[in-house]
Every structure is written in structure tokens, then in C-alpha cells.
Short mmCIF file of C-alpha atoms in Angstrom, two decimals:
data_model
loop_
_atom_site.label_atom_id
_atom_site.label_comp_id
_atom_site.label_asym_id
_atom_site.label_seq_id
_atom_site.Cartn_x
_atom_site.Cartn_y
_atom_site.Cartn_z
CA MET A 11 4.10 -35.01 51.12
CA THR A 12 2.81 -32.37 52.63
CA ALA A 13 1.89 -29.06 50.98
CA VAL A 14 4.20 -27.23 53.34
CA GLU A 15 7.33 -29.53 52.27
CA MET A 16 6.24 -29.12 48.63
CA ARG A 17 6.56 -25.06 49.55
CA LEU A 18 9.75 -25.24 51.30
CA SER A 19 11.37 -27.82 48.58
CA ALA A 20 10.44 -25.08 46.06
CA LEU A 21 11.79 -22.24 47.67
CA LEU A 22 15.01 -24.19 48.11
CA LEU A 23 15.04 -25.26 44.83
CA GLN A 24 14.58 -21.68 43.43
CA GLU A 25 16.86 -19.86 45.83
CA HIS A 26 19.74 -22.22 44.86
CA TYR A 27 19.02 -23.42 41.32
CA GLY A 28 17.02 -20.73 39.77
CA GLU A 29 13.53 -20.33 38.38
CA ILE A 30 13.49 -23.06 35.75
CA VAL A 31 14.88 -25.86 38.10
CA GLU A 32 12.32 -24.91 40.62
CA ARG A 33 9.44 -25.23 38.10
CA VAL A 34 10.63 -28.52 36.76
CA GLY A 35 11.47 -29.83 40.42
CA ALA A 36 8.32 -28.42 41.90
CA PHE A 37 6.12 -29.93 39.15
CA LEU A 38 7.90 -33.32 39.79
CA ILE A 39 7.29 -33.05 43.72
CA ARG A 40 3.54 -32.29 43.08
CA ASN A 41 2.71 -34.98 40.46
CA GLY A 42 5.25 -37.89 41.18
CA ALA A 43 6.91 -39.69 38.41
CA GLN A 44 6.41 -38.03 35.02
CA PRO A 45 7.99 -38.62 31.32
CA LEU A 46 9.72 -35.56 29.63
CA ARG A 47 7.09 -34.65 27.35
CA VAL A 48 4.36 -34.35 29.82
CA ILE A 49 7.06 -31.94 31.91
CA VAL A 50 7.31 -30.10 28.82
CA SER A 51 3.56 -29.46 28.13
CA GLU A 52 2.55 -28.99 31.84
CA THR A 53 5.37 -26.69 32.89
CA GLY A 54 4.86 -24.74 29.49
CA THR A 55 8.83 -24.84 29.24
CA PRO A 56 11.22 -25.16 26.43
CA THR A 57 12.30 -28.95 25.93
CA ASP A 58 16.06 -27.95 25.86
CA GLN A 59 15.51 -25.91 29.16
CA VAL A 60 13.68 -29.06 30.53
CA LYS A 61 16.43 -31.29 29.72
CA LYS A 62 18.85 -28.98 31.19
CA ALA A 63 16.83 -28.53 34.35
CA LEU A 64 16.45 -32.41 34.71
CA CYS A 65 20.20 -32.55 34.10
CA VAL A 66 20.62 -30.46 37.22
CA LEU A 67 18.44 -32.23 39.22
CA LEU A 68 20.08 -35.49 38.39
CA GLN A 69 23.55 -34.07 38.71
CA HIS A 70 22.58 -33.10 42.34
CA GLY A 71 20.74 -36.24 43.43
CA LEU A 72 17.47 -34.32 43.70
CA ALA A 73 15.73 -36.59 41.06
CA THR A 74 16.02 -40.06 39.74
CA TYR A 75 14.70 -42.05 36.59
CA GLN A 76 13.24 -45.36 35.77
CA MET A 77 12.11 -47.15 33.00
CA HIS A 78 8.41 -47.47 32.39
CA ARG A 79 7.02 -50.94 31.33
CA ARG A 80 6.05 -49.48 28.16
CA GLY A 81 9.59 -48.32 27.28
CA PHE A 82 9.74 -44.84 28.12
CA VAL A 83 11.68 -42.95 30.56
CA GLU A 84 10.07 -41.30 33.89
CA TYR A 85 11.60 -38.67 36.17
CA SER A 86 10.88 -38.24 39.67
CA ALA A 87 12.02 -35.98 42.45
CA ARG A 88 13.33 -36.66 45.98
CA CYS A 89 11.64 -34.44 48.12
CA ASP A 90 13.66 -35.45 51.13
CA CYS A 91 17.08 -34.57 49.38
CA CYS A 92 15.76 -31.14 48.48
CA LEU A 93 14.50 -30.71 52.14
CA ARG A 94 18.45 -31.36 52.93
CA ILE A 95 19.56 -28.40 50.64
CA LEU A 96 18.86 -26.42 54.17
CA ARG A 97 21.49 -28.10 55.86
CA PHE A 98 24.30 -27.63 53.42
CA PRO A 99 25.95 -24.81 55.73
CA ARG A 100 26.12 -27.33 58.48
CA TYR A 101 27.66 -29.96 56.38
CA ILE A 102 30.32 -27.56 55.09
CA TYR A 103 31.08 -26.26 58.93
CA THR A 104 31.34 -30.12 60.19
CA ALA A 105 33.90 -30.83 57.42
CA LYS A 106 35.66 -27.52 58.48
CA THR A 107 35.85 -28.63 62.04
CA LEU A 108 36.90 -32.02 61.40
CA TYR A 109 39.41 -31.67 58.68
CA GLY A 110 40.50 -28.00 58.32
CA ASP A 111 40.33 -25.77 55.20
CA ALA A 112 40.87 -28.42 52.81
CA GLY A 113 37.99 -30.66 54.06
CA GLU A 114 35.73 -27.73 54.19
CA LEU A 115 36.56 -26.84 50.63
CA ILE A 116 35.90 -30.44 49.13
CA VAL A 117 32.47 -30.91 50.90
CA GLU A 118 31.75 -27.17 49.38
CA GLU A 119 32.85 -28.20 45.85
CA LEU A 120 30.98 -31.34 46.01
CA LEU A 121 27.87 -29.73 47.16
CA LEU A 122 28.10 -26.89 44.53
CA ASN A 123 28.82 -29.57 41.82
CA GLY A 124 26.70 -32.38 42.90
CA LYS A 125 29.09 -35.22 41.74
CA MET A 126 32.81 -34.65 40.79
CA THR A 127 35.84 -37.00 39.70
CA LEU A 128 38.73 -37.17 42.39
CA THR A 129 41.32 -35.29 40.32
CA ALA A 130 39.22 -32.52 39.45
CA ALA A 131 38.07 -31.81 43.36
CA VAL A 132 41.60 -32.16 44.35
CA LYS A 133 43.04 -29.63 41.92
CA LYS A 134 39.90 -27.24 42.33
CA VAL A 135 40.35 -27.10 45.85
CA ALA A 136 44.20 -26.91 45.79
CA ASN A 137 43.82 -23.80 43.57
CA ARG A 138 41.28 -22.08 45.89
CA LEU A 139 43.59 -23.05 48.77
CA THR A 140 46.73 -21.43 46.77
CA GLU A 141 44.81 -18.24 46.26
CA THR A 142 44.33 -17.32 49.82
CA MET A 143 47.98 -18.12 50.87
CA GLU A 144 50.84 -15.60 50.56
CA ASP A 145 52.47 -15.10 47.30
CA GLY A 146 55.18 -17.57 46.70
CA LYS A 147 53.14 -20.31 48.76
CA SER A 148 51.08 -22.79 47.31
CA MET A 149 48.95 -25.95 48.25
CA GLU A 150 50.32 -29.39 47.10
CA TYR A 151 47.96 -31.70 45.57
CA SER A 152 48.94 -34.59 47.50
CA GLU A 153 48.01 -32.35 51.11
CA VAL A 154 44.44 -32.23 49.46
CA LEU A 155 44.29 -35.94 48.30
CA ALA A 156 45.24 -37.05 51.96
CA THR A 157 42.35 -34.98 53.28
CA PHE A 158 40.05 -36.48 50.72
CA THR A 159 40.91 -39.94 51.60
CA GLN A 160 40.46 -39.00 55.33
CA LEU A 161 36.88 -38.24 54.63
CA ALA A 162 36.41 -41.48 52.22
CA ASP A 163 37.68 -43.63 55.15
CA THR A 164 35.39 -42.13 57.72
CA HIS A 165 32.57 -42.42 55.04
CA PHE A 166 31.72 -38.61 54.58
CA VAL A 167 32.21 -38.73 50.74
CA GLN A 168 30.95 -41.82 48.78
CA ARG A 169 31.38 -42.90 45.45
CA CYS A 170 28.26 -42.32 42.89
CA PRO A 171 26.45 -45.57 41.44
CA ALA A 172 28.31 -46.31 38.35
CA VAL A 173 26.86 -47.38 34.82
CA SER A 174 26.62 -51.26 34.98
CA ASP A 175 28.75 -53.25 32.11
CA THR A 176 25.41 -54.45 30.53
CA GLY A 177 23.43 -51.48 31.03
CA ASP A 178 24.40 -49.89 27.76
CA THR A 179 24.92 -52.74 25.57
CA PRO A 180 22.59 -53.19 22.66
CA SER A 181 19.72 -55.68 22.90
CA ALA A 182 19.11 -58.57 20.67
CA GLU A 183 17.29 -55.99 18.59
CA GLY A 184 20.27 -53.91 18.40
CA ARG A 185 18.87 -50.91 19.84
CA ARG A 186 20.47 -49.40 22.87
CA PRO A 187 18.27 -48.98 26.17
CA PRO A 188 16.62 -45.42 26.57
CA ALA A 189 18.39 -44.97 30.17
CA PRO A 190 21.64 -46.62 31.41
CA THR A 191 21.32 -48.95 34.52
CA LEU A 192 23.21 -47.78 37.55
CA VAL A 193 24.98 -50.24 40.17
CA THR A 194 26.07 -49.59 43.34
CA ASN A 195 29.18 -51.63 44.58
CA GLU A 196 28.97 -51.87 48.43
CA LYS A 197 32.48 -52.94 48.98
CA GLU A 198 34.39 -50.42 47.01
CA MET A 199 32.00 -47.65 47.91
CA TYR A 200 34.47 -45.79 50.11
CA CYS A 201 37.59 -47.11 48.41
CA VAL A 202 39.79 -44.30 46.91
CA PRO A 203 41.44 -45.40 43.49
CA LYS A 204 45.63 -45.10 43.70
CA VAL A 205 45.93 -41.87 41.73
CA THR A 206 49.32 -40.06 40.94
CA LEU A 207 48.75 -36.40 41.46
CA ILE A 208 52.02 -34.29 41.37
CA GLY A 209 51.94 -30.65 41.53
CA LYS A 210 50.67 -27.63 43.28
CA GLY A 211 47.88 -25.26 43.21
CA LYS A 212 47.63 -22.57 40.58
CA ARG A 213 46.60 -18.73 41.05
CA ARG A 214 44.25 -17.03 38.66
CA ARG A 215 45.89 -14.64 36.52
CA SER A 216 44.00 -11.35 35.20
CA SER A 217 45.90 -11.43 32.01
CA ASP A 218 47.14 -14.86 30.43
CA ASP A 219 47.46 -13.63 26.91
CA ASP A 220 51.01 -14.22 26.16
CA GLU A 221 50.69 -17.82 27.90
CA GLY A 222 47.28 -18.55 25.79
CA ALA A 223 49.01 -20.39 23.04
CA THR A 224 51.00 -22.71 25.26
CA GLN A 225 48.15 -23.54 27.65
CA SER A 226 45.73 -24.33 24.88
CA LYS A 227 47.19 -27.64 24.22
CA ARG A 228 47.44 -28.68 27.75
CA PRO A 229 43.99 -29.64 28.67
CA LYS A 230 43.81 -32.40 26.05
CA ARG A 231 46.67 -34.43 27.36
CA ASP A 232 45.54 -33.69 31.21
CA THR A 233 41.90 -34.44 30.33
CA ALA A 234 43.06 -38.08 29.01
CA ALA A 235 45.56 -38.63 31.68
CA GLU A 236 42.81 -37.56 34.46
CA GLY A 237 40.16 -39.63 32.66
CA ALA A 238 42.50 -42.90 32.75
CA GLN A 239 43.18 -42.27 36.45
CA ASN A 240 39.56 -41.51 37.53
CA ASP A 241 38.40 -44.56 35.78
CA GLY A 242 34.73 -43.10 35.54
CA ILE A 243 34.29 -43.06 39.34
CA TYR A 244 32.75 -40.00 40.57
CA TRP A 245 32.22 -38.74 44.02
CA GLN A 246 29.25 -37.32 46.13
CA ILE A 247 28.57 -36.43 49.77
CA ASN A 248 27.12 -38.97 51.99
CA THR A 249 24.63 -37.28 53.81
CA ASP A 250 23.45 -39.82 55.79
CA ARG A 251 26.92 -39.96 57.58
CA PHE A 252 26.75 -36.40 58.05
CA HIS A 253 23.20 -36.71 59.99
CA GLN A 254 24.88 -39.33 62.15
CA HIS A 255 27.53 -37.28 63.07
CA PHE A 256 25.11 -34.47 64.16
CA ARG A 257 23.06 -37.27 66.15
CA ASP A 258 26.25 -38.44 67.99
CA GLN A 259 27.21 -34.89 68.87
CA ALA A 260 23.52 -33.86 70.16
CA ILE A 261 23.82 -37.42 72.40
CA ILE A 262 27.35 -36.33 73.54
CA SER A 263 26.11 -32.69 74.56
CA ALA A 264 23.27 -34.17 76.18
CA VAL A 265 25.32 -36.45 78.36
CA SER A 266 27.53 -33.78 79.27
CA ASN A 267 24.75 -31.48 80.39
CA LYS A 268 23.32 -34.17 82.38
CA MET A 269 26.45 -35.60 84.19
CA ASP A 270 29.87 -34.59 83.49
CA GLN A 271 32.62 -33.84 80.90
CA THR A 272 34.27 -37.45 81.73
CA SER A 273 30.80 -39.18 81.05
CA SER A 274 30.60 -37.51 77.59
CA GLU A 275 34.16 -38.23 76.74
CA ILE A 276 33.40 -41.97 77.28
CA VAL A 277 30.37 -41.86 75.17
CA ARG A 278 32.28 -40.08 72.58
CA THR A 279 34.73 -42.69 72.75
CA MET A 280 32.19 -45.33 72.15
CA LEU A 281 30.36 -43.36 69.28
CA ARG A 282 33.68 -42.97 67.60
CA MET A 283 34.81 -46.81 67.80
CA SER A 284 31.49 -47.67 66.47
CA GLU A 285 30.59 -44.97 63.75
CA ILE A 286 31.87 -46.96 60.65
CA THR A 287 30.72 -50.36 61.91
CA THR A 288 26.99 -48.87 63.10
CA SER A 289 24.23 -48.06 60.28
CA SER A 290 22.39 -44.72 60.57
CA ASN A 291 18.96 -46.23 61.25
CA ALA A 292 20.53 -48.82 63.77
CA ALA A 293 18.76 -48.87 67.26
CA TYR A 294 22.06 -49.89 69.08
CA THR A 295 25.84 -49.41 68.41
CA GLN A 296 27.99 -52.45 68.25
CA PRO A 297 28.77 -54.18 71.86
CA LEU A 298 31.83 -52.88 73.09
CA SER A 299 34.06 -54.31 76.25
CA SER A 300 35.04 -51.76 78.99
CA ASN A 301 38.82 -53.08 77.92
CA GLU A 302 38.24 -51.81 74.45
CA ILE A 303 36.91 -48.51 75.62
CA PHE A 304 39.87 -48.03 78.27
CA ARG A 305 42.28 -48.50 75.50
CA ALA A 306 40.46 -46.18 72.92
CA LEU A 307 40.28 -43.25 75.35
CA PRO A 308 42.14 -40.27 74.44
CA ALA A 309 45.70 -39.87 75.67
CA GLY A 310 44.78 -36.61 77.92
CA TYR A 311 42.21 -38.67 79.94
CA ASN A 312 44.19 -40.04 82.87
CA ILE A 313 41.54 -42.15 84.65
CA SER A 314 42.07 -45.85 85.82
CA LYS A 315 40.28 -48.92 84.47
CA GLN A 316 38.32 -48.87 87.97
CA VAL A 317 37.23 -45.44 87.53
CA LEU A 318 36.11 -46.01 83.79
CA ASP A 319 34.15 -49.14 85.12
CA GLN A 320 32.31 -46.83 87.87
CA TYR A 321 31.42 -44.27 85.16
CA LEU A 322 30.40 -47.25 82.84
CA THR A 323 28.11 -48.54 85.73
CA LEU A 324 26.69 -45.09 86.40
CA LEU A 325 25.80 -44.53 82.71
CA ALA A 326 24.16 -47.89 82.30
CA ASP A 327 22.02 -47.16 85.58
CA ASP A 328 20.98 -43.68 84.85
CA PRO A 329 17.37 -43.36 84.16
CA LEU A 330 17.84 -41.73 80.53
CA GLU A 331 19.20 -45.19 79.30
CA PHE A 332 21.73 -43.65 76.83
CA VAL A 333 24.31 -46.66 77.48
CA GLY A 334 23.19 -50.15 77.97
CA ARG A 335 24.75 -53.49 79.15
CA SER A 336 24.66 -56.03 76.84
CA GLY A 337 27.23 -59.00 78.33
CA ASP A 338 29.90 -59.53 80.82
CA SER A 339 32.73 -60.70 79.11
CA GLY A 340 35.75 -58.67 78.29
CA GLY A 341 35.15 -56.56 81.86
CA GLY A 342 31.64 -55.83 80.68
CA MET A 343 29.94 -55.32 77.13
CA PHE A 344 28.03 -51.93 76.57
CA VAL A 345 26.12 -50.52 73.95
CA ILE A 346 24.47 -47.09 73.38
CA ASN A 347 21.11 -47.22 72.71
CA LEU A 348 20.66 -44.69 69.86
CA HIS A 349 16.82 -45.10 69.78
CA LYS A 350 16.18 -44.29 73.53
CA ALA A 351 18.76 -41.37 73.02
CA VAL A 352 17.12 -39.59 70.13
CA THR A 353 13.65 -40.35 71.67
CA SER A 354 14.63 -38.44 74.89
CA LEU A 355 16.18 -35.69 72.84
CA ALA A 356 13.12 -35.07 70.69
CA THR A 357 10.92 -35.37 73.82
CA SER A 358 13.26 -32.69 75.49
CA ASN A 359 12.60 -30.48 72.20
CA LEU A 360 8.85 -31.26 72.90
CA GLU A 361 8.80 -30.17 76.33
CA SER A 362 10.86 -27.02 75.54
CA ILE A 363 8.55 -26.18 72.57
CA VAL A 364 5.57 -26.31 75.26
CA GLN A 365 6.88 -24.42 77.65
CA GLU A 366 7.89 -21.38 75.23
CA ARG A 367 4.48 -21.46 74.03
CA PHE A 368 2.24 -22.13 76.78
CA GLY A 369 4.14 -21.44 79.79
CA SER A 370 5.78 -23.39 82.67
CA ARG A 371 2.60 -24.88 83.78
CA CYS A 372 1.47 -26.38 80.71
CA ALA A 373 5.04 -27.78 80.52
CA ARG A 374 4.69 -29.28 83.93
CA ILE A 375 1.28 -30.76 82.72
CA PHE A 376 2.78 -32.18 79.43
CA ARG A 377 5.91 -33.75 81.40
CA LEU A 378 3.30 -35.49 83.63
CA LEU A 379 1.40 -36.98 80.73
CA LEU A 380 4.46 -37.94 79.10
CA ARG A 381 5.58 -39.98 82.54
CA LYS A 382 2.29 -41.40 83.61
CA ARG A 383 0.80 -42.22 80.18
CA HIS A 384 -2.97 -41.90 80.97
CA LEU A 385 -4.81 -39.33 83.41
CA GLU A 386 -8.04 -38.08 83.91
CA GLN A 387 -8.73 -34.36 84.49
CA LYS A 388 -8.97 -34.70 88.07
CA GLN A 389 -5.52 -36.80 88.38
CA VAL A 390 -3.96 -33.98 86.38
CA GLU A 391 -5.20 -31.38 88.72
CA ASP A 392 -4.08 -33.49 92.03
CA PHE A 393 -0.42 -34.69 90.44
CA ALA A 394 0.44 -31.26 88.83
CA MET A 395 -0.81 -29.30 92.05
CA ILE A 396 -2.79 -26.85 89.52
CA PRO A 397 -6.18 -25.59 90.53
CA ALA A 398 -9.23 -27.26 88.35
CA LYS A 399 -10.21 -24.24 86.26
CA GLU A 400 -6.60 -23.63 85.29
CA ALA A 401 -5.83 -27.08 84.51
CA LYS A 402 -8.80 -27.42 82.59
CA ASP A 403 -7.97 -24.45 80.39
CA MET A 404 -4.54 -25.58 79.93
CA LEU A 405 -5.41 -28.97 78.69
CA TYR A 406 -7.87 -27.78 76.38
CA ARG A 407 -5.37 -25.22 74.76
CA MET A 408 -3.01 -28.17 74.45
CA LEU A 409 -5.60 -30.36 72.90
CA SER A 410 -6.73 -27.50 70.26
CA VAL A 411 -3.36 -27.73 68.83
CA ASN A 412 -3.09 -31.46 69.05
CA LEU A 413 -0.08 -31.61 71.41
CA VAL A 414 -2.53 -33.48 73.99
CA ASN A 415 -5.09 -36.36 72.81
CA LEU A 416 -8.37 -37.25 74.69
CA GLN A 417 -9.06 -40.87 74.57
CA GLU A 418 -12.57 -42.07 75.43
CA ILE A 419 -13.10 -45.31 77.64
CA PRO A 420 -16.84 -46.33 77.76
CA LYS A 421 -18.06 -48.46 80.55
CA THR A 422 -21.40 -49.25 78.66
CA PRO A 423 -21.67 -49.78 74.82
CA ASP A 424 -24.08 -46.72 74.43
CA HIS A 425 -20.94 -44.51 75.29
CA ALA A 426 -22.97 -42.34 77.52
CA PRO A 427 -20.89 -39.38 79.15
CA SER A 428 -21.95 -40.27 82.43
CA ARG A 429 -20.32 -43.95 82.19
CA THR A 430 -17.34 -43.08 80.25
CA PHE A 431 -14.08 -42.39 81.20
CA TYR A 432 -12.11 -39.43 79.71
CA LEU A 433 -8.31 -39.80 79.69
CA TYR A 434 -5.74 -37.39 78.46
CA THR A 435 -2.47 -38.68 76.84
CA VAL A 436 0.42 -37.61 74.79
CA ASN A 437 1.60 -39.46 71.50
CA PRO A 438 4.99 -38.21 70.81
CA LEU A 439 5.39 -39.65 67.74
CA SER A 440 2.01 -37.50 66.36
CA ALA A 441 3.50 -34.34 68.44
CA ALA A 442 6.48 -34.57 66.75
CA ARG A 443 5.28 -35.00 63.21
CA MET A 444 3.16 -31.87 63.92
CA LEU A 445 5.70 -29.67 64.94
CA LEU A 446 8.08 -30.96 62.28
CA GLN A 447 5.21 -29.44 59.67
CA ARG A 448 5.48 -26.23 61.85
CA CYS A 449 8.96 -25.94 61.37
CA TYR A 450 8.98 -26.63 57.98
CA LYS A 451 6.64 -23.55 57.46
CA THR A 452 8.52 -21.31 60.01
CA VAL A 453 11.45 -22.07 57.49
CA ALA A 454 9.73 -21.27 54.53
CA ASN A 455 8.56 -18.04 55.99
CA LEU A 456 11.90 -17.06 57.07
CA ILE A 457 13.22 -17.60 53.47
CA GLU A 458 10.17 -15.80 51.95
CA ARG A 459 11.00 -13.06 54.38
CA ARG A 460 14.74 -12.54 53.50
CA GLN A 461 13.68 -12.73 49.75
CA PHE A 462 11.49 -9.80 50.65
CA GLU A 463 13.89 -7.61 52.49
CA THR A 464 16.75 -8.11 49.57
CA LYS A 465 14.40 -7.43 46.96
CA GLU A 466 13.23 -4.21 48.56
CA ASN A 467 16.39 -3.07 48.78
CA LYS A 468 17.61 -4.14 45.60
CA ARG A 469 18.84 -0.74 44.04
CA LEU A 470 20.68 0.04 47.18
CA LEU A 471 22.78 -3.28 47.36
CA GLU A 472 23.59 -3.01 43.74
CA LYS A 473 25.07 0.43 44.42
CA SER A 474 26.78 -0.72 47.19
CA GLN A 475 28.39 -3.51 45.21
CA ARG A 476 29.39 -1.31 42.14
CA ILE A 477 31.08 1.07 44.76
CA GLU A 478 32.92 -1.93 46.38
CA ALA A 479 34.02 -3.18 43.08
CA ILE A 480 35.43 0.46 42.02
CA ILE A 481 37.30 0.84 45.40
CA THR A 482 39.09 -2.84 45.06
CA SER A 483 40.12 -1.93 41.54
CA MET A 484 41.53 1.54 42.42
CA GLN A 485 43.33 -0.04 45.28
CA ALA A 486 44.66 -2.49 43.09
CA THR A 487 45.99 0.47 40.90
CA GLY A 488 47.28 2.14 43.82
CA ALA A 489 45.11 5.20 44.25
CA GLU A 490 45.27 8.00 46.87
CA GLU A 491 43.50 7.59 50.12
CA SER A 492 41.94 10.84 49.23
CA GLN A 493 40.28 9.49 46.22
CA LEU A 494 39.16 6.16 47.95
CA GLN A 495 37.45 8.31 50.37
CA GLU A 496 35.72 10.41 47.53
CA ILE A 497 34.49 7.03 46.12
CA GLU A 498 33.03 6.03 49.48
CA GLU A 499 31.11 9.13 50.18
CA MET A 500 29.03 8.32 47.27
CA ILE A 501 26.94 6.07 49.78
CA THR A 502 24.88 8.70 52.01
CA ALA A 503 24.84 8.34 55.91
CA PRO A 504 21.19 7.51 55.66
CA GLU A 505 21.89 4.87 52.93
CA ARG A 506 24.65 3.37 55.02
CA GLN A 507 22.24 2.96 57.81
CA GLN A 508 19.60 1.15 55.74
CA LEU A 509 22.39 -1.11 54.51
CA GLU A 510 23.52 -2.08 58.11
CA ASN A 511 19.93 -2.79 59.09
CA LEU A 512 19.37 -4.77 55.97
CA LYS A 513 22.57 -6.70 56.73
CA ARG A 514 21.54 -7.04 60.50
CA ASN A 515 17.69 -8.38 59.36
CA VAL A 516 19.45 -10.77 56.98
CA ASN A 517 21.88 -12.21 59.48
CA ARG A 518 19.05 -12.50 61.94
CA LEU A 519 17.15 -14.61 59.51
CA ASP A 520 19.99 -16.93 58.57
CA ALA A 521 20.68 -17.66 62.26
CA SER A 522 17.13 -18.37 62.66
CA GLU A 523 17.07 -20.78 59.75
CA ILE A 524 20.08 -22.64 61.43
CA GLN A 525 18.37 -23.02 64.55
CA VAL A 526 15.00 -24.09 63.36
CA ASP A 527 16.90 -26.84 61.51
CA GLU A 528 18.49 -28.06 64.31
CA THR A 529 14.86 -28.53 65.82
CA ILE A 530 13.89 -30.30 62.59
CA PHE A 531 16.93 -32.76 62.54
CA ILE A 532 16.14 -33.93 66.10
CA LEU A 533 12.40 -34.29 65.36
CA GLU A 534 13.13 -35.87 61.84
CA SER A 535 15.70 -38.21 63.47
CA TYR A 536 13.09 -39.57 66.17
CA VAL A 537 10.55 -39.89 63.20
CA THR A 538 12.55 -42.02 61.14
CA SER A 539 14.15 -43.88 63.92
CA THR A 540 10.71 -44.84 65.62
CA LYS A 541 9.74 -46.16 62.15
CA ALA A 542 12.57 -48.17 61.61
CA ASN A 543 12.58 -49.79 64.92
CA VAL A 544 8.99 -50.01 65.43
CA LEU A 545 8.08 -51.59 62.10
#
């Protein structure tokens, strides 16, 4: 855990969960596993507030607990999950793209609440969808339940670890353990229990005084019925599955840019067929025969089996090696080399960063070193066709930021410079790690800049929100247009211009965060895949 990652994690915790949670979370990130009394004393926070902060962190999967050998409970933060907070908007947008408004709101509610029961999530989403519909229309619980089931079938949501049957039973001495033991049932991880949800979403009423007495007794019966149906099963977002989807989309886009739309659709079909059966860290997908791929192609693609075989052969022979041949049965067995694809995507990002920062000539040298592995300075000059003085300057500039490494190979044991080869080389893994840290620092700077912009214009924002609330309430009561215009004129022209500038700057900072996160995801995937497949 580097200082940059700690800083970014603390900023994300503060922005989403408040200062107290940030204080407790940052302390756990810096110091590792700690018991409750140490957290209270070191952070200077009251015990009840620390307990609430730990509850929030545990609820959202940002912290874990374990039993110490001396019998007390220790809490530790999960920094990787804290950094994933940055990706929440992409999770929600992906769910909306794949499963519509219901899928978007299900994922949003699970991210907001950390963990939810099935019935609570379905009812909350149905109510929110009903509020956006026209008067007289409402969302059926069954429709939201069907979307939730689709998310579970495709592994985008999963069950939370449950308390083991023996984890809460008293010991031989008659004492209960300080903390329950959580177990995960892999077979039922994505099984949606059979629940009976009959009804429609409800709209929030502004005045429920007359119905308060009749509704006060309902929650007890409803809660008991929901508890029996949920059977203590809570659900959460499966971030690894979302990351797998992001990786697959990046591979499909790369194939489409390199070849054509038909090739990308064939790769999309292969990834879709193996998305459930292939683990997120696997180096290859499951082998698929050309006959299976042909049958699974979308109905709109009217290509013959012979044309499909030609495309598969072309993909397998391509230098990128995204698709590989693993056998000849069933018309030929094909796999997608996920590790090779992620490596190619990461390398492309590295080359793009070098070109943007140092220019096209440095990018040419960088690509040359990636291809040739080891080169002397004279060889770099000759292969890249760049004058000696410029090539030397460019190599040293990249060497100073650790994008290029210098390896010494002595002819004699004394390492005399005149009898030593000096070879330039590129280590993609170390370069990716270095650039990953720079990306974390960039995102942290963007967040701090956005917070500064908002703080500087806090008074103006509060005034604008108050006026908008007044206008909304007056429109609801049927106010005249002249009255509304008079209220709007409370904000002067310079203030309105300042607000527009602020919104434009904040939108630009938000867009930059999302763009940097896309680079972070590719580099993280490459580092993770390399560690998983090399070790």
C-alpha cells in the first residue's frame, strides 16, 4: 500500500461516507489490523462513533474482522475495495446498458446500502420507478424481481457470506464467541430464492396523516413475512464480474479497431459463451468449437460456416494473438488468450502515454525497445533512424522517469566502462506499476480540485438551491409566471455566469476522473493478470 493509494482511499471515503468513517478507515489503512480500543484511542473519536463507522465499513465491504489468538476482535481495511468506489458510476451505467432502468436502480441501491435483502431491494426499486411514471401507472414487483434474477444469473450480483450454523453457538464454557464466523456457499452464490412478491410500487405522499393510523400496524406483519421469505440472505454487487465485463468490452473494441465489425462480433460471441464458466483471473477462456460459435452467433449476422472458419483462422493467425487454436475437433477448437489481450491493451496505453508526454519520436524508440527487448544506444539510433544527439537525449529523458531501464553487461569482472555493454530495455510490468501510481495521484488531485471549487462557491450554490426549492414549491401551488420570474431574478447575471463556469469546471473534472479510471482499470488488470499467470 503506497502513500498515493492511501491518500486516494481517504479522499474517496470522505467524499462518500463522511469525515468520521474517513478517519477510522484511513487509520486502518495506515496501521493494518487493529482492535476497537486502539482505534478509539489513536483516532481520538468517541467509542460509539467508531462503532458506527466500523459498521458502515463492514456493511459496504470496505473492512473485515478476524479473531486474534488472544480472544479479541481485530478490524482491517480493504484498500482495494476503497479504490473501487471510484468505479461506482461505471457499474451503474453498465447495469443500465444491459438491463435497463430496473437494473440500474438495483445496482445503485446495492451500492448505496452495501448489502440488502431481495425483497427490500425489489420494493425500493419498484417504488422509485413508480415515482418517475405517469399518474395512474406503477411498476410491478414481479418485473423488478425478474431483472434481479437476470443480474444474479449473469453473476453481477451475489449472495453475501452468511453466519455459519456453529459460529454463534455457545462454547463448552457457556460463552458465545466475540464475533460470528462467516461462510460462503459457492454452489448457492447466485441462486435467487423463490419469493412471492405480489403488488406494485408506491408513490411517496406529502401528507399521510389520515392514513398514518392504518399503516402503522402493517410494517410488523410485512417485516415478519419478508424475513421468512429472505431467510437471512443478503445480496451485494459482484465487482469482479463487472471488471470482467469491462475487460471483455475493451477486447471487443480493440478487435473492432484492428480488424472489422464481424471479427469483433465473433469475439463478443466467444466471450459471451464463456463469461460464466471462466474465472476473472483465468489466462484463457474455455475452448469452443467453431460449430458452437456458429450456432451462438446473433440472428442478424447471416454469415456462412465457411466464412466463419475463415474469420477464425484470420484471428488465430493475427500477430495480436487474441484468439488461439487449441484443437481440431468439432471443426476446430478456439480460445481467447485473455492474458495476451490485456497485455496488448496495457502496452498500447503505455505507448500512448509516452507519445503524449514525450512526442512521437520517443514513442518510436519505446515501441522499438518493446519489440527488440535489448538494444545499445547505437542500435537505437540506427533502427529508429534518429540522430545520435536526439536519441541520447530522448533515452535519458525516459530513463529519468523509469519508463526505460539501463542494463549493464560487463565483459570482465572489474565492470570497466570500456569493457561493458550498456543495453536499454523496457520492463512493461514496472512501467505499468509506475504509471498506475501516477494515475492514482492524478485522480486524487482531481478530487481535491473539485472539492476546492465547490467550497469556494459554497454560498452561491446554497443560494441557488434555495431559489430552486422556492420555485419548485411555487410551481406546485400554481403560481403565476411573473412571480416565478421575479424569484429567478434574485440571482444576478454575474452570479449566474459564475454558476455556469462552476458547473462546467466540475463536469470537466468528473469526466477526467472517469477517463483516468479507464486507464487505471487497464493497468490494474495487466498487473493482476501478470501476477496470477506468472507466479
